[in-house]
Tab-separated table of C-alpha atoms in Angstrom:
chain	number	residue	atom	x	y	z
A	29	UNK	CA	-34.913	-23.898	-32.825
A	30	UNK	CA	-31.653	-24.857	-30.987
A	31	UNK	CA	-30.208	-21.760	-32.550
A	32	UNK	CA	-32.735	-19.940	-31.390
A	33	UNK	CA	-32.561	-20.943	-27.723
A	34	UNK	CA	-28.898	-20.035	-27.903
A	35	UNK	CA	-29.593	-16.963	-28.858
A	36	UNK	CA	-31.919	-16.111	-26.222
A	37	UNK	CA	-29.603	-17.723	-23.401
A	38	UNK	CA	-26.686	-15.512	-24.827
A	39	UNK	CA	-29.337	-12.354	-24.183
A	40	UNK	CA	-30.000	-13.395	-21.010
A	41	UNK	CA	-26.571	-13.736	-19.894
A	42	UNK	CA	-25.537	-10.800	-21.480
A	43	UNK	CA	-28.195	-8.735	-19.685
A	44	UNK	CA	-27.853	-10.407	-16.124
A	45	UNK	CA	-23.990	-9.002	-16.530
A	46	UNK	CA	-25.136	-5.803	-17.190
A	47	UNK	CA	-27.057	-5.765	-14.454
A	48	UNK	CA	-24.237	-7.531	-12.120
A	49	UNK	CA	-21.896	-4.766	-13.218
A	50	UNK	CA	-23.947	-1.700	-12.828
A	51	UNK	CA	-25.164	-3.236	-9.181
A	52	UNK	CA	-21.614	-3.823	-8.230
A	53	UNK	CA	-20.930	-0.141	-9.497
A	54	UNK	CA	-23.652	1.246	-7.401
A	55	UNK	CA	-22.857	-1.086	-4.716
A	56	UNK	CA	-19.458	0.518	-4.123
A	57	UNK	CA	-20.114	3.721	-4.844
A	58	UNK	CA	-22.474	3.816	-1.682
A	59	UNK	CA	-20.050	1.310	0.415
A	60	UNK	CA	-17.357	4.577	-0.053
A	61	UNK	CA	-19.357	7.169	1.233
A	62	UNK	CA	-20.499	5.519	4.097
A	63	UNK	CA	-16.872	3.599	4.963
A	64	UNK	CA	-14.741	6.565	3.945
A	65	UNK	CA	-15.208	8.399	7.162
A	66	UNK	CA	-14.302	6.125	9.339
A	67	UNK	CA	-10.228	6.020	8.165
A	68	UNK	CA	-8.179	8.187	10.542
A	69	UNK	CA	-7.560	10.577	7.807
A	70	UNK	CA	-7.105	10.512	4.313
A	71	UNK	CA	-7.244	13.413	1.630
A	72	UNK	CA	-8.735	14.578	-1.618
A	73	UNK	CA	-8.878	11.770	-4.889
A	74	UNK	CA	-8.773	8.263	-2.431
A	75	UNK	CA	-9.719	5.236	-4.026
A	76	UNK	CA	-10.654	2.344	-1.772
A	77	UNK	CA	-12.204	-0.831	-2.148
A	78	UNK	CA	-14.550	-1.469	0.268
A	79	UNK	CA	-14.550	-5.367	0.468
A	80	UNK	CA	-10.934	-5.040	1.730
A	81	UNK	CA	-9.928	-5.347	5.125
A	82	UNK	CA	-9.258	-1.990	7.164
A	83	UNK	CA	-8.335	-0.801	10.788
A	84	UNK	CA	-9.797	2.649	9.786
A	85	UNK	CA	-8.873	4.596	12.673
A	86	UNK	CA	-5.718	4.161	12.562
A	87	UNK	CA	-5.404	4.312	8.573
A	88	UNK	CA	-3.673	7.874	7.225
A	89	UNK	CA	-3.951	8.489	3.354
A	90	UNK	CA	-2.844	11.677	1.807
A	91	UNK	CA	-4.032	12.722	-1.538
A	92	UNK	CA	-4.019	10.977	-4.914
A	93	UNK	CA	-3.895	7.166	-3.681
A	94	UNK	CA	-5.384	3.864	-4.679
A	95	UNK	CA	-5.571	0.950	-2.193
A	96	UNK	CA	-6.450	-1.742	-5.122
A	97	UNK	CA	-8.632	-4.563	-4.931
A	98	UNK	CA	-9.279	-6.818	-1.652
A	99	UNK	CA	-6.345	-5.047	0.567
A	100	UNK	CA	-5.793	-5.859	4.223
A	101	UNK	CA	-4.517	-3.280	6.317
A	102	UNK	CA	-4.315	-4.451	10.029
A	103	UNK	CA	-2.970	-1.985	13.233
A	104	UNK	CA	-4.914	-2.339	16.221
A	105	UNK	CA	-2.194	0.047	18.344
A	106	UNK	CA	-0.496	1.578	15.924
A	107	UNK	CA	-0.468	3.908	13.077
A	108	UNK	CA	-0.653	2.932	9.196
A	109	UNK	CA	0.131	6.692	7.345
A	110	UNK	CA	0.127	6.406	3.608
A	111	UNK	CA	1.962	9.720	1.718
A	112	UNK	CA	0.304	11.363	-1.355
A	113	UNK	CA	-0.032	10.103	-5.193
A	114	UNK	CA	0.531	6.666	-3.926
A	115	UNK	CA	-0.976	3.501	-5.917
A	116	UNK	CA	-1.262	-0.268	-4.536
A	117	UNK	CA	-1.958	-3.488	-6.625
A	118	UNK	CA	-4.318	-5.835	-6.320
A	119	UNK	CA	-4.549	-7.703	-2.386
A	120	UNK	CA	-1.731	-5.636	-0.867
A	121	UNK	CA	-1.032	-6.754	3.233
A	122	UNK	CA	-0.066	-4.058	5.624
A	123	UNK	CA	0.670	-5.401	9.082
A	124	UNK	CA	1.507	-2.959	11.756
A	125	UNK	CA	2.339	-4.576	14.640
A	126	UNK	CA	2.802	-8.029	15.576
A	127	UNK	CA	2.061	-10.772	18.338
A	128	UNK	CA	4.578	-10.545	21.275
A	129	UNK	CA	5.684	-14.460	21.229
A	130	UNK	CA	8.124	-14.046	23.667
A	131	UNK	CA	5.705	-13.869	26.581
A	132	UNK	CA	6.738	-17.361	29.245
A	133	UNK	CA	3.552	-19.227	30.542
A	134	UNK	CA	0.643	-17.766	28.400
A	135	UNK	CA	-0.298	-20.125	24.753
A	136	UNK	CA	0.052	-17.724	22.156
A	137	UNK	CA	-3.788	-17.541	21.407
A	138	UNK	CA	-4.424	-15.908	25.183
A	139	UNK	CA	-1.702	-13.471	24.588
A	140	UNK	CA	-3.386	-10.363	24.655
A	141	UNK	CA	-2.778	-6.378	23.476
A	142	UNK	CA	-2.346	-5.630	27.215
A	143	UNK	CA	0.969	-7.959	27.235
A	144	UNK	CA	2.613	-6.623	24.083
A	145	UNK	CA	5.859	-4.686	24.217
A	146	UNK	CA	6.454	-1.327	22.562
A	147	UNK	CA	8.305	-2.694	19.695
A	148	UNK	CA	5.696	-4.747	19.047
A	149	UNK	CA	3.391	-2.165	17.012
A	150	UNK	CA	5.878	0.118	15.079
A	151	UNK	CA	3.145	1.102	12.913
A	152	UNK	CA	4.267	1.564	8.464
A	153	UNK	CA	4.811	4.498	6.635
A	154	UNK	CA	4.736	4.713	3.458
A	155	UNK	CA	5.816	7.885	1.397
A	156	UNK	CA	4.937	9.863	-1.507
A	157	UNK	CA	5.394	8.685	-5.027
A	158	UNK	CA	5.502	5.034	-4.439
A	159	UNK	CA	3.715	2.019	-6.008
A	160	UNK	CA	3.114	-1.445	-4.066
A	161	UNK	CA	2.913	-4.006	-6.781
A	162	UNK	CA	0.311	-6.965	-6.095
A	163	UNK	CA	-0.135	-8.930	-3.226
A	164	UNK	CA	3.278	-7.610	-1.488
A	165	UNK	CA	3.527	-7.633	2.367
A	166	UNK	CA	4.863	-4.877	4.108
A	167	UNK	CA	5.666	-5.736	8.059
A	168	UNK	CA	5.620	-3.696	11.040
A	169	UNK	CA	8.061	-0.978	11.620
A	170	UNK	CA	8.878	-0.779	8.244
A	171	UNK	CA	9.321	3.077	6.312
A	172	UNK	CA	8.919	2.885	2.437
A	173	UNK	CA	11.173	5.874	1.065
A	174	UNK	CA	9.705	8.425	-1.444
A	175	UNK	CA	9.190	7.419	-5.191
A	176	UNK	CA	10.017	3.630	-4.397
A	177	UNK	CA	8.506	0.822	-5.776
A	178	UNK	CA	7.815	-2.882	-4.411
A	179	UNK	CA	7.873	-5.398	-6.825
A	180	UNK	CA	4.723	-7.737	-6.850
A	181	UNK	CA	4.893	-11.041	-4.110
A	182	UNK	CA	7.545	-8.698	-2.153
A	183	UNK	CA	7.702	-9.596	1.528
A	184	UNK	CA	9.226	-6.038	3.153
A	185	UNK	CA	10.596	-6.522	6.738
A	186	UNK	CA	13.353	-3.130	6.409
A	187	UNK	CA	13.419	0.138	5.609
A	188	UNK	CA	14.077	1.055	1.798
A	189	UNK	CA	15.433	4.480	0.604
A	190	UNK	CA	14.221	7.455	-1.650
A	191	UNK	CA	13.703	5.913	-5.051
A	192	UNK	CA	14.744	2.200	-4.226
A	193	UNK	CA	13.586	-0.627	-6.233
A	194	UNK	CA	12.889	-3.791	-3.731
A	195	UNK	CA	11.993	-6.853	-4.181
A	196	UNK	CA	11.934	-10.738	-2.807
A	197	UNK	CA	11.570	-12.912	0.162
A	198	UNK	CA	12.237	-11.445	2.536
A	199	UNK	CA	12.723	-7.914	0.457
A	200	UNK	CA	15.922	-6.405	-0.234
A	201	UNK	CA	17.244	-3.745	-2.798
A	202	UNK	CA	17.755	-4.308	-6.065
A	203	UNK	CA	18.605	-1.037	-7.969
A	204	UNK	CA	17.607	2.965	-7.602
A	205	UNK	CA	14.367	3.993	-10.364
A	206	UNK	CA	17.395	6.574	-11.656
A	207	UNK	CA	20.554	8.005	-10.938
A	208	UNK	CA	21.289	10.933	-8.778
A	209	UNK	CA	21.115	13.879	-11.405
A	210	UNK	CA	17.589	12.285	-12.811
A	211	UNK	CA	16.436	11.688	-9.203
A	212	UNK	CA	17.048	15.727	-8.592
A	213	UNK	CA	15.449	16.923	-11.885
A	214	UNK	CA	12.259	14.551	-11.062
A	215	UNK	CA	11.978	16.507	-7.599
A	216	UNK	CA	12.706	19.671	-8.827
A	217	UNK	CA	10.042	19.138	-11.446
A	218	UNK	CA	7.619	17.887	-8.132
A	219	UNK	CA	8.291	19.155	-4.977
A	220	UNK	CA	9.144	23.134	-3.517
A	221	UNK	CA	12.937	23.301	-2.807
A	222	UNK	CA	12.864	23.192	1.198
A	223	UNK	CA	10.935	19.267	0.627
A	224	UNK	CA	13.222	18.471	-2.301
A	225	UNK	CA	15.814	15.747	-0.875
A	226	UNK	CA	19.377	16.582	-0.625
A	227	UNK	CA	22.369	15.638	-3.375
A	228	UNK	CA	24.264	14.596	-0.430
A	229	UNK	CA	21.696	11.937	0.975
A	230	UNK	CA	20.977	10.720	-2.362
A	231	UNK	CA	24.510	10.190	-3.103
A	232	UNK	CA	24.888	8.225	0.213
A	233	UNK	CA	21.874	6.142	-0.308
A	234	UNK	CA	23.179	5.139	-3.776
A	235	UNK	CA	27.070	4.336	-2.134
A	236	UNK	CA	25.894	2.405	0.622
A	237	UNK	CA	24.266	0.045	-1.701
A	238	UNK	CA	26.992	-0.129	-4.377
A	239	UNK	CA	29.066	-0.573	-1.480
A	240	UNK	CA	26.989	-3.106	0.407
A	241	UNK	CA	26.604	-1.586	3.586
A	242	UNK	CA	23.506	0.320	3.763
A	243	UNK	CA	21.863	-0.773	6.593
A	244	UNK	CA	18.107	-0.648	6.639
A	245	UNK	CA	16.906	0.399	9.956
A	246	UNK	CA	18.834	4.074	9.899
């Protein structure tokens, strides 16, 4: 007999997951169509989850991209623009802006949009070809260079390159995906030549590192 309630408990458990997954699937499948117009733009093959957190208007998503699971993107004045064939883990953060704390006789909680400074929402680009590992945070003002990649827990407060590997807290480069001659042959297998980048930038980007000195905010 106890066997036999087992059993039956097992069946019902099995079946109530069933039914949790195919609701869930359903669930989502209607939360897109109905949340998806209300991003700022965003083009053909976009993934989104809809129990993340998104300032749609002001979200920009090109073609081929995946937002993950549970992501937060926040920009109540500025712009959040998202390149094509782009993938995110799990609980990415994009912030882009931030609280002006230097405002003199106001608590921080009444500071208000109206008394922010220009510098104060930057916006984030990201470009083409890059993957945001899970639960990274990129900051406001920052640019993510084509074909990147930020390592998982990263905490990006600069600018990275074309084809920079960053990670840490805060975020800083660690290596290039390739060198320069497999960097060219990956764009000349992607892009048209007038978007291909140059030899001469790429070669730059890749001394200024070796070198130390690249400085994040050019």
């Amino acid at each position: 007999m106890k066997q036999l309630a087992n059993h039956k408990n097992k069946g019902i458990f099995f079946y109530f997951g069933l039914f949790h997954f195919f609701y869930r699937q359903i669930r989502n499948y209607l939360l897109k169509k109905i949340y998806s117009p209300f991003f700022g733009g965003h083009g053909k093959n976009f993934s989104f989850d809809p129990d993340g957190e998104y300032y749609y208007s002001n979200i920009f998503v090109g073609d081929n991209v995946s937002l993950g699971s549970r992501p937060t993107l926040i920009a109540s004045l500025s712009k959040i623009q998202i390149g094509n064939n782009v993938i995110f883990g799990p609980e990415v953060t994009i912030i882009g802006g931030n609280h002006n704390t230097s405002y003199v006789g106001k608590f921080i909680v009444d500071v208000t949009d109206s008394d922010k400074k220009p510098e104060n929402d930057l916006g984030v680009i990201i470009e083409d070809d890059v993957w945001v590992g899970a639960r990274a945070i990129i900051l406001n003002g920052v640019k993510i260079g084509r074909g990147s990649i930020v390592a998982a827990g990263a905490v990006v407060t600069h600018n990275s390159p074309p084809y920079s590997i960053i990670a840490g807290v805060p975020a800083r480069i660690i290596k290039f995906r390739w060198d320069v001659n497999t960097i060219l042959h990956h764009e000349q297998e992607l892009y048209p030549p007038e978007k291909r980048l140059s030899r001469n930038d790429l070669e730059k980007y890749q001394d200024d590192l070796r070198n130390s000195s690249f400085d994040p905010d050019e």
